[in-house]
GROMACS .gro file of C-alpha atoms in nm:
model
  292
    1MET     CA    1  -3.897   9.006   6.946
    2THR     CA    2  -3.768   8.665   6.851
    3THR     CA    3  -3.649   8.433   7.119
    4LEU     CA    4  -3.319   8.248   7.122
    5THR     CA    5  -3.497   7.920   7.045
    6GLU     CA    6  -3.661   8.063   6.732
    7THR     CA    7  -3.330   8.207   6.613
    8SER     CA    8  -3.158   7.872   6.657
    9ALA     CA    9  -3.437   7.698   6.467
   10ARG     CA   10  -3.401   7.940   6.177
   11HIS     CA   11  -3.025   7.888   6.163
   12ALA     CA   12  -3.077   7.513   6.168
   13ALA     CA   13  -3.327   7.542   5.884
   14ARG     CA   14  -3.075   7.743   5.678
   15LYS     CA   15  -2.787   7.508   5.765
   16PRO     CA   16  -2.646   7.356   5.446
   17ARG     CA   17  -2.691   6.986   5.398
   18GLN     CA   18  -2.391   6.783   5.507
   19ARG     CA   19  -2.214   6.569   5.252
   20GLY     CA   20  -2.317   6.247   5.428
   21ASP     CA   21  -2.687   6.340   5.449
   22ARG     CA   22  -2.926   6.198   5.189
   23SER     CA   23  -3.275   6.296   5.094
   24PRO     CA   24  -3.554   6.038   5.140
   25ALA     CA   25  -3.573   5.987   4.765
   26ALA     CA   26  -3.197   5.924   4.743
   27SER     CA   27  -3.215   5.674   5.031
   28VAL     CA   28  -3.501   5.487   4.865
   29ALA     CA   29  -3.315   5.476   4.533
   30LEU     CA   30  -2.995   5.356   4.704
   31HIS     CA   31  -3.165   5.079   4.901
   32THR     CA   32  -3.367   4.970   4.598
   33THR     CA   33  -3.050   4.946   4.391
   34LEU     CA   34  -2.876   4.744   4.663
   35ILE     CA   35  -3.171   4.506   4.696
   36VAL     CA   36  -3.192   4.452   4.320
   37ALA     CA   37  -2.815   4.395   4.298
   38SER     CA   38  -2.830   4.145   4.586
   39VAL     CA   39  -3.115   3.953   4.424
   40ILE     CA   40  -2.927   3.939   4.092
   41ALA     CA   41  -2.614   3.813   4.268
   42VAL     CA   42  -2.790   3.548   4.480
   43PHE     CA   43  -3.043   3.428   4.222
   44PRO     CA   44  -2.811   3.204   4.010
   45VAL     CA   45  -2.660   3.041   4.318
   46LEU     CA   46  -3.001   2.976   4.472
   47TRP     CA   47  -3.132   2.839   4.142
   48VAL     CA   48  -2.843   2.590   4.117
   49LEU     CA   49  -2.888   2.482   4.479
   50LEU     CA   50  -3.262   2.424   4.442
   51THR     CA   51  -3.219   2.246   4.108
   52SER     CA   52  -2.975   2.005   4.269
   53LEU     CA   53  -3.253   1.901   4.508
   54LYS     CA   54  -3.506   1.821   4.235
   55PRO     CA   55  -3.560   1.489   4.055
   56ALA     CA   56  -3.468   1.471   3.688
   57LYS     CA   57  -3.826   1.513   3.562
   58PHE     CA   58  -3.850   1.855   3.727
   59ALA     CA   59  -3.495   1.968   3.646
   60THR     CA   60  -3.593   2.234   3.393
   61THR     CA   61  -3.912   2.348   3.567
   62THR     CA   62  -3.980   2.596   3.845
   63ASP     CA   63  -4.124   2.328   4.075
   64PHE     CA   64  -3.841   2.371   4.325
   65PHE     CA   65  -4.004   2.221   4.632
   66LYS     CA   66  -4.189   1.934   4.465
   67GLU     CA   67  -4.051   1.588   4.551
   68THR     CA   68  -3.732   1.731   4.705
   69THR     CA   69  -3.457   1.467   4.712
   70PHE     CA   70  -3.084   1.418   4.770
   71GLU     CA   71  -3.070   1.151   4.502
   72ASN     CA   72  -2.858   1.370   4.275
   73TYR     CA   73  -2.587   1.389   4.539
   74THR     CA   74  -2.587   1.019   4.620
   75ASN     CA   75  -2.582   0.920   4.252
   76LEU     CA   76  -2.303   1.167   4.186
   77ILE     CA   77  -2.080   1.010   4.451
   78LYS     CA   78  -2.172   0.648   4.384
   79ASP     CA   79  -2.203   0.637   4.004
   80THR     CA   80  -1.930   0.876   3.889
   81GLU     CA   81  -1.562   0.944   3.953
   82PHE     CA   82  -1.649   1.262   4.143
   83LEU     CA   83  -1.440   1.175   4.448
   84SER     CA   84  -1.138   1.114   4.223
   85TRP     CA   85  -1.196   1.446   4.049
   86PHE     CA   86  -1.231   1.616   4.385
   87GLY     CA   87  -0.908   1.461   4.514
   88ASN     CA   88  -0.718   1.559   4.199
   89SER     CA   89  -0.843   1.917   4.230
   90VAL     CA   90  -0.743   1.933   4.597
   91VAL     CA   91  -0.389   1.817   4.512
   92VAL     CA   92  -0.350   2.055   4.218
   93ALA     CA   93  -0.508   2.355   4.393
   94GLY     CA   94  -0.321   2.289   4.717
   95LEU     CA   95   0.020   2.266   4.550
   96SER     CA   96  -0.057   2.568   4.331
   97THR     CA   97  -0.151   2.770   4.638
   98VAL     CA   98   0.148   2.676   4.853
   99ILE     CA   99   0.407   2.713   4.577
  100GLY     CA  100   0.236   3.022   4.436
  101VAL     CA  101   0.238   3.201   4.773
  102PHE     CA  102   0.606   3.119   4.833
  103VAL     CA  103   0.725   3.218   4.485
  104SER     CA  104   0.511   3.533   4.473
  105ALA     CA  105   0.620   3.647   4.819
  106THR     CA  106   0.992   3.590   4.760
  107THR     CA  107   0.977   3.749   4.415
  108GLY     CA  108   0.781   4.049   4.539
  109TYR     CA  109   1.021   4.097   4.831
  110ALA     CA  110   1.329   4.074   4.608
  111VAL     CA  111   1.189   4.325   4.360
  112SER     CA  112   1.080   4.558   4.642
  113ARG     CA  113   1.401   4.554   4.846
  114PHE     CA  114   1.701   4.469   4.627
  115ARG     CA  115   1.876   4.602   4.320
  116PHE     CA  116   2.014   4.338   4.086
  117PRO     CA  117   2.091   4.296   3.717
  118GLY     CA  118   1.776   4.228   3.516
  119LYS     CA  119   1.539   4.371   3.778
  120ARG     CA  120   1.363   4.598   3.532
  121GLY     CA  121   1.340   4.319   3.277
  122LEU     CA  122   1.190   4.086   3.539
  123MET     CA  123   0.928   4.344   3.632
  124TRP     CA  124   0.835   4.398   3.269
  125THR     CA  125   0.817   4.022   3.216
  126LEU     CA  126   0.579   3.982   3.509
  127LEU     CA  127   0.363   4.259   3.368
  128ILE     CA  128   0.362   4.146   3.005
  129THR     CA  129   0.279   3.782   3.080
  130GLN     CA  130  -0.055   3.894   3.223
  131MET     CA  131  -0.158   4.037   2.886
  132PHE     CA  132  -0.178   3.706   2.697
  133PRO     CA  133  -0.519   3.532   2.688
  134VAL     CA  134  -0.561   3.160   2.744
  135ALA     CA  135  -0.642   3.101   2.376
  136VAL     CA  136  -0.294   3.224   2.280
  137LEU     CA  137  -0.100   3.037   2.548
  138ILE     CA  138  -0.275   2.701   2.557
  139VAL     CA  139  -0.113   2.558   2.242
  140PRO     CA  140   0.251   2.651   2.321
  141ILE     CA  141   0.215   2.542   2.684
  142TYR     CA  142   0.058   2.216   2.565
  143ASN     CA  143   0.356   2.153   2.336
  144ILE     CA  144   0.602   2.231   2.615
  145MET     CA  145   0.428   1.998   2.859
  146ALA     CA  146   0.415   1.725   2.597
  147SER     CA  147   0.787   1.758   2.525
  148ILE     CA  148   0.882   1.714   2.892
  149GLY     CA  149   0.627   1.441   2.962
  150LEU     CA  150   0.397   1.637   3.194
  151LEU     CA  151   0.073   1.596   3.002
  152ASN     CA  152  -0.193   1.414   3.204
  153GLN     CA  153   0.011   1.478   3.516
  154PRO     CA  154  -0.089   1.698   3.813
  155ALA     CA  155   0.256   1.862   3.803
  156GLY     CA  156   0.185   1.991   3.453
  157LEU     CA  157  -0.133   2.166   3.570
  158VAL     CA  158   0.043   2.307   3.877
  159ILE     CA  159   0.317   2.461   3.665
  160THR     CA  160   0.059   2.600   3.423
  161TYR     CA  161  -0.147   2.759   3.699
  162LEU     CA  162   0.166   2.913   3.850
  163THR     CA  163   0.229   3.090   3.519
  164ILE     CA  164  -0.114   3.251   3.564
  165SER     CA  165  -0.111   3.341   3.933
  166VAL     CA  166   0.253   3.424   4.011
  167PRO     CA  167   0.297   3.731   3.783
  168PHE     CA  168  -0.011   3.905   3.922
  169CYS     CA  169   0.055   3.804   4.283
  170ALA     CA  170   0.424   3.897   4.267
  171TRP     CA  171   0.333   4.249   4.152
  172MET     CA  172   0.073   4.276   4.427
  173MET     CA  173   0.316   4.151   4.693
  174LYS     CA  174   0.579   4.396   4.569
  175GLY     CA  175   0.336   4.680   4.628
  176PHE     CA  176   0.251   4.544   4.971
  177PHE     CA  177   0.618   4.509   5.074
  178ASP     CA  178   0.675   4.869   4.963
  179THR     CA  179   0.443   4.978   5.245
  180ILE     CA  180   0.653   4.801   5.511
  181PRO     CA  181   0.928   5.030   5.650
  182HIS     CA  182   1.284   4.951   5.545
  183GLU     CA  183   1.394   5.007   5.903
  184ILE     CA  184   1.261   4.660   5.986
  185ASP     CA  185   1.507   4.507   5.738
  186GLU     CA  186   1.787   4.714   5.887
  187SER     CA  187   1.701   4.597   6.238
  188GLY     CA  188   1.721   4.238   6.117
  189GLN     CA  189   2.065   4.298   5.971
  190VAL     CA  190   2.179   4.453   6.300
  191ASP     CA  191   2.060   4.139   6.480
  192GLY     CA  192   2.269   3.927   6.245
  193LEU     CA  193   1.989   3.784   6.031
  194THR     CA  194   2.049   3.693   5.669
  195PRO     CA  195   1.829   3.857   5.403
  196PHE     CA  196   1.614   3.543   5.390
  197GLY     CA  197   1.603   3.528   5.770
  198THR     CA  198   1.485   3.887   5.781
  199PHE     CA  199   1.222   3.811   5.520
  200TRP     CA  200   1.102   3.494   5.692
  201ARG     CA  201   1.106   3.607   6.056
  202LEU     CA  202   1.031   3.979   6.040
  203ILE     CA  203   0.863   4.071   5.711
  204LEU     CA  204   0.628   3.780   5.647
  205PRO     CA  205   0.441   3.815   5.980
  206LEU     CA  206   0.361   4.173   5.877
  207ALA     CA  207   0.248   4.065   5.531
  208LYS     CA  208  -0.043   3.841   5.631
  209PRO     CA  209  -0.307   4.044   5.440
  210GLY     CA  210  -0.103   4.025   5.119
  211LEU     CA  211  -0.035   3.655   5.169
  212ALA     CA  212  -0.406   3.591   5.223
  213VAL     CA  213  -0.495   3.759   4.894
  214THR     CA  214  -0.218   3.569   4.715
  215ALA     CA  215  -0.336   3.237   4.859
  216PHE     CA  216  -0.698   3.310   4.770
  217TYR     CA  217  -0.617   3.411   4.412
  218SER     CA  218  -0.385   3.112   4.359
  219PHE     CA  219  -0.644   2.871   4.495
  220ILE     CA  220  -0.934   3.009   4.291
  221THR     CA  221  -0.721   3.010   3.976
  222ALA     CA  222  -0.645   2.641   4.012
  223TRP     CA  223  -0.980   2.532   4.157
  224GLY     CA  224  -1.212   2.669   3.892
  225GLU     CA  225  -0.999   2.675   3.576
  226VAL     CA  226  -1.146   2.483   3.281
  227ALA     CA  227  -0.949   2.533   2.958
  228TYR     CA  228  -0.609   2.397   3.066
  229ALA     CA  229  -0.762   2.122   3.281
  230SER     CA  230  -0.971   1.997   2.987
  231ALA     CA  231  -0.685   2.009   2.737
  232PHE     CA  232  -0.406   1.863   2.952
  233MET     CA  233  -0.589   1.584   3.140
  234VAL     CA  234  -0.762   1.279   2.993
  235GLY     CA  235  -0.917   0.970   3.151
  236ASP     CA  236  -1.186   0.982   3.417
  237GLU     CA  237  -0.945   0.901   3.697
  238ASN     CA  238  -0.711   1.190   3.605
  239LEU     CA  239  -0.966   1.468   3.553
  240THR     CA  240  -1.009   1.760   3.788
  241LEU     CA  241  -1.350   1.891   3.886
  242ALA     CA  242  -1.361   2.139   3.600
  243GLY     CA  243  -1.299   1.865   3.345
  244GLY     CA  244  -1.530   1.620   3.520
  245LEU     CA  245  -1.827   1.855   3.498
  246GLN     CA  246  -1.810   1.835   3.120
  247LYS     CA  247  -1.901   1.466   3.143
  248PHE     CA  248  -2.256   1.571   3.226
  249VAL     CA  249  -2.299   1.765   2.903
  250ASN     CA  250  -2.315   1.609   2.557
  251GLN     CA  251  -2.461   1.682   2.215
  252TYR     CA  252  -2.799   1.544   2.319
  253GLY     CA  253  -2.847   1.750   2.632
  254ALA     CA  254  -2.730   1.798   2.989
  255GLN     CA  255  -2.773   1.599   3.307
  256TRP     CA  256  -2.885   1.890   3.520
  257GLY     CA  257  -2.929   1.697   3.843
  258PRO     CA  258  -2.576   1.562   3.893
  259MET     CA  259  -2.420   1.870   3.730
  260THR     CA  260  -2.587   2.112   3.971
  261ALA     CA  261  -2.512   1.883   4.265
  262ALA     CA  262  -2.146   1.878   4.164
  263SER     CA  263  -2.149   2.256   4.127
  264VAL     CA  264  -2.275   2.297   4.483
  265LEU     CA  265  -2.009   2.064   4.622
  266ILE     CA  266  -1.738   2.238   4.419
  267ALA     CA  267  -1.842   2.577   4.557
  268ILE     CA  268  -1.809   2.472   4.921
  269PRO     CA  269  -1.423   2.464   4.940
  270ALA     CA  270  -1.401   2.794   4.752
  271ALA     CA  271  -1.649   2.951   4.996
  272LEU     CA  272  -1.452   2.819   5.295
  273VAL     CA  273  -1.126   2.962   5.158
  274PHE     CA  274  -1.299   3.295   5.100
  275LEU     CA  275  -1.440   3.303   5.455
  276PHE     CA  276  -1.095   3.224   5.592
  277ALA     CA  277  -0.924   3.501   5.392
  278GLN     CA  278  -1.198   3.765   5.374
  279LYS     CA  279  -1.081   3.976   5.668
  280HIS     CA  280  -0.747   4.026   5.492
  281LEU     CA  281  -0.872   4.065   5.134
  282VAL     CA  282  -0.955   4.436   5.135
  283THR     CA  283  -0.640   4.532   5.327
  284GLY     CA  284  -0.414   4.319   5.111
  285MET     CA  285  -0.556   4.426   4.776
  286SER     CA  286  -0.566   4.796   4.866
  287ALA     CA  287  -0.211   4.791   5.000
  288GLY     CA  288  -0.088   4.610   4.690
  289ALA     CA  289  -0.261   4.862   4.466
  290VAL     CA  290  -0.135   5.179   4.633
  291LYS     CA  291   0.232   5.147   4.546
  292GLY     CA  292   0.229   4.857   4.300
   0.00000   0.00000   0.00000
């Protein structure tokens, strides 16, 4: 006669595998895949960092820890216009981020909450403008900037980057505002707030995840863009970081030391912005995608 313990053990043995349970082989395969993916993701960054710490004679070798030096960084700052490029990029990226967040948020809120003539046309315009590649837009935008005297001016780059970031961010913010109850707007009207007052005082504090994603996307768009920055800006003192990096590459070869050092310094602000916004990124992007 079987005991209660034996019966329970048999039932446990016949118990179907839960969805979240994995076999040892599946766990090994999963962890191996994650490790390989992590190595692939980190390897280029680590290679650039270690190359920036090598003297020129070892730049293209695998002798990473032989004669380690910070000479590439000191020469970059002393012998080039890197600080000017950095300052120009900060101005352009900062203005693009601030203006892009404001325009995207107000546009997304208007499209989400109000009915007005041309609303559908505006939404289609925001959608269609995202379909054109840089190669198609660079010539007409160049001609427009030249006609209004904004070539070789930071304002020209800011306007150009807004044409890239605002359509996408406005659509995303519209989807995010759709998730905020309309009753909040109605409570603002009862309290005597104007539509903009309701937006500024009640809605925006609830939209921090969406604003963080918008700010991050606007900043990255302006900080790392190459094509427009190279075409619209000339003169060492007017270049941004993306254009300045091209000074280290010519038809005879590349100056790997200063170029990798500059790449490391360029990545630091982008990493800081990402760390600042990361806790809101998943929430903001998922909310913008649900009802966008």
